[in-house]
Amino acid sequence: MTVDDFLKGEFPSLRFSHYQVTSPPTKQYNCIAWAAGQNNKWWWPIRGYWPGQGRRDESPKTFVEAFARYGYSPCDSEALELGYEKVAIYVGSNGIVTHMSRQLPDGRWTSKLGEGVDIAHTLEGICGERYGEVAKILKRANKNSPS
Amino acid sequence: MTTTYSNRFLHNREIAPLPTWQRAPIVPLLASGQSSPSLSDLSVRLADKERAMLESYSVTRSFRLPAKMEFCRLAAEWKQETYWDSSVTQKILHPSYQQIIGMGPIAVGWILQALRHDADFWFDALTAITGEQPVLIEHAGDIQAMANDWLEWGRLNGYDS
C-alpha cells in the first residue's frame, strides 16, 4: 500500500482533488500548531499545549479565542485575499473541533494530518468522516504585506 | 440355480453384480436388549484423569491472550485508529486505550517500555494507573519532554529494564 493509497483511504475526498505531501510524519506538532505557524508542540486545549489562560474546551469558540491572540478574526470567505492570511476550523458532526488548516500564498491549504504528514490540499480535500466539515474561516492581515 | 451376489446373470439375463457395500452383512449397533447409554452414564464411566482433561479443554476453548500480548494488541489497535487525530481527547478516550488503563499496574512497565521506544500519548494512561503526574507544566505539548519526565519517574520507581 502506498502513502497515496493510505491517504485516500483515510480521506476519500482526496481522490477528487489535487494534494501534495510536503513533510514526513512526526508527533512534534499537530494541525492546530501548524495552522498557527508553529511546529514544536502539540496544541490542544485539553491535555496539550494551549496559548493563554482563556477557555479550554473543544468548541470552535475556544479556537477562535486562541487564534485571536495572533490577530485572527472570523471572516465569511475562504477565497484567497491579497494581504491576508487565513485559517480554517473543521468540526465533526457533534460540533467538536477536529482539525485546522492554514491557507498558502497560492490559495491552496496546508494541513498536518494528526501524527502523519503535512499536505497541501484544497479546502474540501480533507472533509469527510474523520475531520467533518469547515465551520469557520479566520483571517488576519499578512505580517509581511506592506501596509 | 443358486443366485449369488457375484452372479452376472439372473433368469438368463445378464445383470451387473451388486455394489460391494450391499454385499456386506448388516450388523446391529447394539446387542439385542441393550439400550443406548446416556451422557451421565458416560461421565460416570470417565476416569478422573480423563475428566480433568475434558474440563481443561473446556477452559481453554474460552481462549484469552497472555496479558502482554493483549497489551500489544490493544496498543496497536489504538495507534492505528487514532493516528490521524489531533485531538488528545479522542486519543485517550479510545476504547483500546481505556482497556489498557483497565489492565492496571501490570501495564505500567510495558507502557514505559513503549515510551522508551517511541514517545507517544501514554501520559494519561500512566496517570490514571499510578495516580502520579511527573510531567512539568512547561513541557505540556512537547511529547518527547513529557515522555522523558515519565521515563525519569520510571527510573526512580524501579522500572529501569
mmCIF file of C-alpha atoms in Angstrom:
data_model
loop_
_atom_site.group_PDB
_atom_site.id
_atom_site.type_symbol
_atom_site.label_atom_id
_atom_site.label_comp_id
_atom_site.label_asym_id
_atom_site.label_seq_id
_atom_site.Cartn_x
_atom_site.Cartn_y
_atom_site.Cartn_z
ATOM 1 C CA MET A 1 0.000 0.000 0.000
ATOM 2 C CA THR A 2 1.457 3.376 -0.977
ATOM 3 C CA VAL A 3 1.210 6.615 1.008
ATOM 4 C CA ASP A 4 -1.242 7.799 -1.634
ATOM 5 C CA ASP A 5 -3.462 4.739 -1.075
ATOM 6 C CA PHE A 6 -3.195 5.231 2.658
ATOM 7 C CA LEU A 7 -4.201 8.911 2.493
ATOM 8 C CA LYS A 8 -7.012 8.410 0.000
ATOM 9 C CA GLY A 9 -8.321 5.537 2.059
ATOM 10 C CA GLU A 10 -8.495 7.746 5.115
ATOM 11 C CA PHE A 11 -9.596 10.927 3.278
ATOM 12 C CA PRO A 12 -11.685 9.783 0.305
ATOM 13 C CA SER A 13 -12.242 13.357 -0.921
ATOM 14 C CA LEU A 14 -8.543 13.494 -1.853
ATOM 15 C CA ARG A 15 -9.400 11.159 -4.723
ATOM 16 C CA PHE A 16 -11.224 14.034 -6.382
ATOM 17 C CA SER A 17 -8.789 16.876 -5.742
ATOM 18 C CA HIS A 18 -5.098 17.561 -6.001
ATOM 19 C CA TYR A 19 -2.887 17.249 -2.985
ATOM 20 C CA GLN A 20 0.835 17.136 -2.275
ATOM 21 C CA VAL A 21 2.741 15.655 0.648
ATOM 22 C CA THR A 22 5.051 18.347 1.985
ATOM 23 C CA SER A 23 6.721 16.812 5.045
ATOM 24 C CA PRO A 24 7.353 13.472 6.786
ATOM 25 C CA PRO A 25 5.240 12.214 9.697
ATOM 26 C CA THR A 26 6.048 13.464 13.198
ATOM 27 C CA LYS A 27 4.465 13.772 16.642
ATOM 28 C CA GLN A 28 6.340 17.006 17.334
ATOM 29 C CA TYR A 29 3.351 19.115 16.347
ATOM 30 C CA ASN A 30 -0.253 18.786 15.222
ATOM 31 C CA CYS A 31 -2.638 20.565 12.868
ATOM 32 C CA ILE A 32 -3.534 23.323 15.338
ATOM 33 C CA ALA A 33 0.122 24.244 15.900
ATOM 34 C CA TRP A 34 0.729 24.079 12.154
ATOM 35 C CA ALA A 35 -2.220 26.374 11.465
ATOM 36 C CA ALA A 36 -0.626 28.837 13.910
ATOM 37 C CA GLY A 37 2.655 28.557 12.047
ATOM 38 C CA GLN A 38 4.333 26.528 14.810
ATOM 39 C CA ASN A 39 5.980 23.113 14.605
ATOM 40 C CA ASN A 40 7.405 22.279 18.013
ATOM 41 C CA LYS A 41 4.411 21.475 20.251
ATOM 42 C CA TRP A 42 1.158 19.527 20.191
ATOM 43 C CA TRP A 43 -1.575 22.136 20.583
ATOM 44 C CA TRP A 44 -4.839 21.046 22.157
ATOM 45 C CA PRO A 45 -6.993 22.786 24.780
ATOM 46 C CA ILE A 46 -7.254 19.599 26.859
ATOM 47 C CA ARG A 47 -4.090 17.730 27.817
ATOM 48 C CA GLY A 48 -1.926 19.631 25.323
ATOM 49 C CA TYR A 49 -0.213 22.980 24.969
ATOM 50 C CA TRP A 50 -2.677 25.877 24.762
ATOM 51 C CA PRO A 51 -1.823 29.572 24.374
ATOM 52 C CA GLY A 52 -3.106 31.942 27.017
ATOM 53 C CA GLN A 53 -5.387 31.417 30.005
ATOM 54 C CA GLY A 54 -8.760 31.536 28.255
ATOM 55 C CA ARG A 55 -11.463 28.897 27.919
ATOM 56 C CA ARG A 56 -10.249 25.362 27.321
ATOM 57 C CA ASP A 57 -12.831 23.124 25.738
ATOM 58 C CA GLU A 58 -13.150 21.715 22.236
ATOM 59 C CA SER A 59 -15.756 24.102 20.875
ATOM 60 C CA PRO A 60 -14.957 26.355 17.891
ATOM 61 C CA LYS A 61 -15.229 29.364 20.241
ATOM 62 C CA THR A 62 -12.148 28.202 22.152
ATOM 63 C CA PHE A 63 -10.109 28.027 18.967
ATOM 64 C CA VAL A 64 -11.403 31.393 17.714
ATOM 65 C CA GLU A 65 -10.385 32.963 21.042
ATOM 66 C CA ALA A 66 -6.942 31.347 20.984
ATOM 67 C CA PHE A 67 -6.217 32.476 17.430
ATOM 68 C CA ALA A 68 -7.478 35.973 18.244
ATOM 69 C CA ARG A 69 -4.291 36.279 20.293
ATOM 70 C CA TYR A 70 -2.430 36.040 16.999
ATOM 71 C CA GLY A 71 -4.543 38.625 15.209
ATOM 72 C CA TYR A 72 -7.119 36.347 13.612
ATOM 73 C CA SER A 73 -10.810 37.216 13.436
ATOM 74 C CA PRO A 74 -13.775 35.493 11.759
ATOM 75 C CA CYS A 75 -14.472 36.152 8.091
ATOM 76 C CA ASP A 76 -17.032 34.940 5.570
ATOM 77 C CA SER A 77 -14.959 33.734 2.688
ATOM 78 C CA GLU A 78 -12.238 31.154 2.126
ATOM 79 C CA ALA A 79 -11.186 32.853 -1.099
ATOM 80 C CA LEU A 80 -7.578 33.990 -1.333
ATOM 81 C CA GLU A 81 -7.261 37.681 -0.478
ATOM 82 C CA LEU A 82 -4.051 39.538 -1.153
ATOM 83 C CA GLY A 83 -2.553 40.850 2.047
ATOM 84 C CA TYR A 84 -4.368 38.407 4.310
ATOM 85 C CA GLU A 85 -3.616 35.057 5.888
ATOM 86 C CA LYS A 86 -6.465 32.670 6.591
ATOM 87 C CA VAL A 87 -7.032 29.562 8.688
ATOM 88 C CA ALA A 88 -9.966 27.153 8.619
ATOM 89 C CA ILE A 89 -11.568 25.321 11.556
ATOM 90 C CA TYR A 90 -13.117 21.909 10.873
ATOM 91 C CA VAL A 91 -15.745 20.374 13.154
ATOM 92 C CA GLY A 92 -17.222 16.928 13.379
ATOM 93 C CA SER A 93 -20.910 16.037 13.386
ATOM 94 C CA ASN A 94 -21.019 16.672 17.152
ATOM 95 C CA GLY A 95 -19.777 20.246 16.727
ATOM 96 C CA ILE A 96 -16.389 19.496 18.325
ATOM 97 C CA VAL A 97 -13.287 20.829 16.602
ATOM 98 C CA THR A 98 -11.339 18.120 14.827
ATOM 99 C CA HIS A 99 -8.809 19.930 12.662
ATOM 100 C CA MET A 100 -7.409 23.215 11.359
ATOM 101 C CA SER A 101 -5.753 24.200 8.084
ATOM 102 C CA ARG A 102 -3.803 27.276 7.011
ATOM 103 C CA GLN A 103 -4.061 28.920 3.618
ATOM 104 C CA LEU A 104 -0.946 29.078 1.466
ATOM 105 C CA PRO A 105 0.021 32.117 -0.664
ATOM 106 C CA ASP A 106 -1.100 30.266 -3.805
ATOM 107 C CA GLY A 107 -4.616 29.665 -2.465
ATOM 108 C CA ARG A 108 -4.156 26.002 -1.532
ATOM 109 C CA TRP A 109 -4.361 24.973 2.111
ATOM 110 C CA THR A 110 -1.800 23.203 4.250
ATOM 111 C CA SER A 111 -2.635 20.648 6.966
ATOM 112 C CA LYS A 112 -0.771 18.460 9.397
ATOM 113 C CA LEU A 113 -2.697 15.185 9.426
ATOM 114 C CA GLY A 114 -2.608 14.001 13.031
ATOM 115 C CA GLU A 115 0.710 12.252 13.670
ATOM 116 C CA GLY A 116 1.196 11.897 9.945
ATOM 117 C CA VAL A 117 2.436 14.008 7.080
ATOM 118 C CA ASP A 118 1.756 17.626 6.105
ATOM 119 C CA ILE A 119 -0.102 18.028 2.869
ATOM 120 C CA ALA A 120 -1.054 20.926 0.607
ATOM 121 C CA HIS A 121 -4.651 20.421 -0.478
ATOM 122 C CA THR A 122 -7.952 22.023 -1.404
ATOM 123 C CA LEU A 123 -10.157 23.101 1.481
ATOM 124 C CA GLU A 124 -12.668 20.295 0.823
ATOM 125 C CA GLY A 125 -9.999 17.686 0.162
ATOM 126 C CA ILE A 126 -9.918 16.530 3.766
ATOM 127 C CA CYS A 127 -13.604 16.961 4.567
ATOM 128 C CA GLY A 128 -15.345 13.751 5.418
ATOM 129 C CA GLU A 129 -15.946 11.284 8.171
ATOM 130 C CA ARG A 130 -12.775 11.864 10.144
ATOM 131 C CA TYR A 131 -12.442 15.660 10.109
ATOM 132 C CA GLY A 132 -16.022 16.680 9.317
ATOM 133 C CA GLU A 133 -16.655 19.973 7.543
ATOM 134 C CA VAL A 134 -15.265 23.501 7.566
ATOM 135 C CA ALA A 135 -17.132 25.500 10.210
ATOM 136 C CA LYS A 136 -15.234 28.754 10.392
ATOM 137 C CA ILE A 137 -12.676 30.789 8.469
ATOM 138 C CA LEU A 138 -10.457 33.254 10.318
ATOM 139 C CA LYS A 139 -8.209 35.863 8.753
ATOM 140 C CA ARG A 140 -5.557 38.389 9.727
ATOM 141 C CA ALA A 141 -3.508 40.904 7.857
ATOM 142 C CA ASN A 142 -0.417 39.321 6.429
ATOM 143 C CA LYS A 143 2.512 40.450 8.569
ATOM 144 C CA ASN A 144 4.724 40.591 5.534
ATOM 145 C CA SER A 145 2.376 42.658 3.398
ATOM 146 C CA PRO A 146 3.123 46.359 3.052
ATOM 147 C CA SER A 147 0.561 48.458 4.898
ATOM 148 C CA MET B 1 -29.989 -72.305 -9.925
ATOM 149 C CA THR B 2 -28.432 -70.762 -6.850
ATOM 150 C CA THR B 3 -28.260 -66.951 -7.032
ATOM 151 C CA THR B 4 -25.201 -65.325 -5.563
ATOM 152 C CA TYR B 5 -24.115 -61.688 -5.417
ATOM 153 C CA SER B 6 -21.321 -62.365 -7.808
ATOM 154 C CA ASN B 7 -23.605 -63.775 -10.442
ATOM 155 C CA ARG B 8 -23.854 -61.774 -13.568
ATOM 156 C CA PHE B 9 -26.987 -63.491 -14.766
ATOM 157 C CA LEU B 10 -30.440 -63.865 -13.381
ATOM 158 C CA HIS B 11 -33.123 -65.771 -15.140
ATOM 159 C CA ASN B 12 -30.817 -65.987 -18.102
ATOM 160 C CA ARG B 13 -30.488 -62.238 -18.213
ATOM 161 C CA GLU B 14 -27.142 -60.535 -17.668
ATOM 162 C CA ILE B 15 -27.212 -58.180 -14.771
ATOM 163 C CA ALA B 16 -24.486 -56.124 -13.112
ATOM 164 C CA PRO B 17 -23.198 -57.500 -9.863
ATOM 165 C CA LEU B 18 -24.427 -55.784 -6.708
ATOM 166 C CA PRO B 19 -22.217 -52.942 -5.356
ATOM 167 C CA THR B 20 -19.761 -54.132 -2.743
ATOM 168 C CA TRP B 21 -21.413 -52.179 0.076
ATOM 169 C CA GLN B 22 -24.628 -54.093 -0.499
ATOM 170 C CA ARG B 23 -22.808 -57.351 -0.165
ATOM 171 C CA ALA B 24 -21.668 -56.710 3.440
ATOM 172 C CA PRO B 25 -23.875 -58.187 6.159
ATOM 173 C CA ILE B 26 -25.875 -55.825 8.370
ATOM 174 C CA VAL B 27 -24.550 -55.745 11.939
ATOM 175 C CA PRO B 28 -26.675 -54.215 14.733
ATOM 176 C CA LEU B 29 -25.004 -51.310 16.658
ATOM 177 C CA LEU B 30 -26.232 -52.590 19.949
ATOM 178 C CA ALA B 31 -26.735 -56.087 21.084
ATOM 179 C CA SER B 32 -30.408 -57.014 21.370
ATOM 180 C CA GLY B 33 -31.871 -55.962 24.701
ATOM 181 C CA GLN B 34 -29.235 -53.281 25.273
ATOM 182 C CA SER B 35 -30.402 -49.552 25.480
ATOM 183 C CA SER B 36 -28.215 -46.620 24.244
ATOM 184 C CA PRO B 37 -26.014 -45.063 27.007
ATOM 185 C CA SER B 38 -26.920 -41.622 28.444
ATOM 186 C CA LEU B 39 -24.426 -38.753 28.935
ATOM 187 C CA SER B 40 -24.472 -39.187 32.673
ATOM 188 C CA ASP B 41 -23.640 -42.810 32.171
ATOM 189 C CA LEU B 42 -20.702 -41.709 30.048
ATOM 190 C CA SER B 43 -19.480 -39.200 32.602
ATOM 191 C CA VAL B 44 -19.641 -41.790 35.328
ATOM 192 C CA ARG B 45 -17.505 -44.067 33.269
ATOM 193 C CA LEU B 46 -14.743 -41.413 32.693
ATOM 194 C CA ALA B 47 -11.663 -41.833 34.812
ATOM 195 C CA ASP B 48 -10.671 -38.859 36.980
ATOM 196 C CA LYS B 49 -7.752 -38.097 34.705
ATOM 197 C CA GLU B 50 -9.949 -38.131 31.635
ATOM 198 C CA ARG B 51 -12.498 -35.857 33.299
ATOM 199 C CA ALA B 52 -9.729 -33.386 34.255
ATOM 200 C CA MET B 53 -8.523 -33.321 30.671
ATOM 201 C CA LEU B 54 -12.037 -32.643 29.392
ATOM 202 C CA GLU B 55 -12.530 -29.804 31.876
ATOM 203 C CA SER B 56 -9.157 -28.350 30.930
ATOM 204 C CA TYR B 57 -10.178 -28.369 27.264
ATOM 205 C CA SER B 58 -13.450 -26.612 28.136
ATOM 206 C CA VAL B 59 -11.498 -23.840 29.866
ATOM 207 C CA THR B 60 -9.036 -23.347 27.024
ATOM 208 C CA ARG B 61 -11.820 -23.019 24.486
ATOM 209 C CA SER B 62 -12.593 -19.616 26.015
ATOM 210 C CA PHE B 63 -9.124 -18.539 24.938
ATOM 211 C CA ARG B 64 -7.504 -15.316 26.145
ATOM 212 C CA LEU B 65 -4.180 -13.906 25.113
ATOM 213 C CA PRO B 66 -1.434 -13.621 27.701
ATOM 214 C CA ALA B 67 -1.547 -10.147 29.262
ATOM 215 C CA LYS B 68 1.476 -8.713 27.455
ATOM 216 C CA MET B 69 0.216 -9.885 24.081
ATOM 217 C CA GLU B 70 -3.166 -8.372 24.875
ATOM 218 C CA PHE B 71 -1.441 -5.088 25.724
ATOM 219 C CA CYS B 72 0.446 -5.141 22.419
ATOM 220 C CA ARG B 73 -2.742 -5.916 20.521
ATOM 221 C CA LEU B 74 -4.654 -3.089 22.184
ATOM 222 C CA ALA B 75 -1.757 -0.653 21.738
ATOM 223 C CA ALA B 76 -1.506 -1.442 18.033
ATOM 224 C CA GLU B 77 -5.263 -1.051 17.604
ATOM 225 C CA TRP B 78 -5.197 2.263 19.469
ATOM 226 C CA LYS B 79 -2.315 3.571 17.392
ATOM 227 C CA GLN B 80 -3.900 2.549 14.099
ATOM 228 C CA GLU B 81 -7.271 4.102 14.873
ATOM 229 C CA THR B 82 -6.077 7.397 16.383
ATOM 230 C CA TYR B 83 -3.098 8.113 14.145
ATOM 231 C CA TRP B 84 -4.924 10.840 12.224
ATOM 232 C CA ASP B 85 -6.438 12.515 15.300
ATOM 233 C CA SER B 86 -5.119 15.842 16.515
ATOM 234 C CA SER B 87 -7.466 15.675 19.467
ATOM 235 C CA VAL B 88 -5.759 14.325 22.583
ATOM 236 C CA THR B 89 -9.242 13.695 23.972
ATOM 237 C CA GLN B 90 -10.068 11.372 21.079
ATOM 238 C CA LYS B 91 -6.823 9.519 21.648
ATOM 239 C CA ILE B 92 -7.272 8.916 25.358
ATOM 240 C CA LEU B 93 -10.973 8.071 25.149
ATOM 241 C CA HIS B 94 -10.407 5.361 22.560
ATOM 242 C CA PRO B 95 -11.761 2.016 23.862
ATOM 243 C CA SER B 96 -8.438 0.217 23.415
ATOM 244 C CA TYR B 97 -6.630 2.911 25.417
ATOM 245 C CA GLN B 98 -9.251 2.636 28.138
ATOM 246 C CA GLN B 99 -8.851 -1.140 28.213
ATOM 247 C CA ILE B 100 -5.125 -0.695 28.700
ATOM 248 C CA ILE B 101 -5.838 1.580 31.651
ATOM 249 C CA GLY B 102 -8.127 -1.165 32.909
ATOM 250 C CA MET B 103 -5.206 -3.603 32.912
ATOM 251 C CA GLY B 104 -3.888 -1.679 35.877
ATOM 252 C CA PRO B 105 -0.374 -1.655 37.354
ATOM 253 C CA ILE B 106 0.778 -4.603 35.284
ATOM 254 C CA ALA B 107 0.698 -2.357 32.196
ATOM 255 C CA VAL B 108 2.943 0.374 33.639
ATOM 256 C CA GLY B 109 6.216 -1.361 32.763
ATOM 257 C CA TRP B 110 5.007 -2.132 29.235
ATOM 258 C CA ILE B 111 3.844 1.439 28.698
ATOM 259 C CA LEU B 112 7.199 2.803 29.863
ATOM 260 C CA GLN B 113 8.920 0.360 27.540
ATOM 261 C CA ALA B 114 6.784 1.670 24.685
ATOM 262 C CA LEU B 115 7.661 5.259 25.673
ATOM 263 C CA ARG B 116 11.339 4.429 25.649
ATOM 264 C CA HIS B 117 10.952 3.126 22.126
ATOM 265 C CA ASP B 118 8.764 5.994 20.832
ATOM 266 C CA ALA B 119 7.329 8.999 22.700
ATOM 267 C CA ASP B 120 3.561 8.791 22.485
ATOM 268 C CA PHE B 121 0.373 9.885 24.261
ATOM 269 C CA TRP B 122 0.628 7.376 27.087
ATOM 270 C CA PHE B 123 0.744 10.058 29.778
ATOM 271 C CA ASP B 124 -2.916 9.970 30.749
ATOM 272 C CA ALA B 125 -2.851 6.178 30.977
ATOM 273 C CA LEU B 126 0.142 6.319 33.323
ATOM 274 C CA THR B 127 -1.501 8.991 35.459
ATOM 275 C CA ALA B 128 -4.754 7.038 35.597
ATOM 276 C CA ILE B 129 -2.999 3.844 36.698
ATOM 277 C CA THR B 130 -0.363 5.249 39.044
ATOM 278 C CA GLY B 131 -2.055 8.394 40.332
ATOM 279 C CA GLU B 132 1.170 10.272 39.626
ATOM 280 C CA GLN B 133 1.796 13.367 37.480
ATOM 281 C CA PRO B 134 5.531 13.915 36.993
ATOM 282 C CA VAL B 135 5.231 15.995 33.804
ATOM 283 C CA LEU B 136 6.449 19.579 34.235
ATOM 284 C CA ILE B 137 3.912 22.257 33.249
ATOM 285 C CA GLU B 138 6.366 23.871 30.860
ATOM 286 C CA HIS B 139 6.662 20.570 28.982
ATOM 287 C CA ALA B 140 2.948 20.484 28.075
ATOM 288 C CA GLY B 141 2.610 19.718 24.357
ATOM 289 C CA ASP B 142 6.254 18.670 23.987
ATOM 290 C CA ILE B 143 5.705 14.937 23.597
ATOM 291 C CA GLN B 144 9.342 13.943 23.919
ATOM 292 C CA ALA B 145 9.881 16.079 27.015
ATOM 293 C CA MET B 146 6.711 14.666 28.583
ATOM 294 C CA ALA B 147 7.917 11.154 27.787
ATOM 295 C CA ASN B 148 11.283 11.924 29.366
ATOM 296 C CA ASP B 149 9.554 13.127 32.545
ATOM 297 C CA TRP B 150 7.715 9.821 32.810
ATOM 298 C CA LEU B 151 10.798 7.754 31.994
ATOM 299 C CA GLU B 152 12.636 9.552 34.780
ATOM 300 C CA TRP B 153 9.731 8.761 37.110
ATOM 301 C CA GLY B 154 10.004 5.132 35.982
ATOM 302 C CA ARG B 155 13.715 5.062 36.685
ATOM 303 C CA LEU B 156 13.162 6.429 40.184
ATOM 304 C CA ASN B 157 10.442 3.858 40.840
ATOM 305 C CA GLY B 158 12.306 0.779 39.702
ATOM 306 C CA TYR B 159 11.128 0.490 36.097
ATOM 307 C CA ASP B 160 14.590 0.569 34.603
ATOM 308 C CA SER B 161 14.509 -2.567 32.418
#
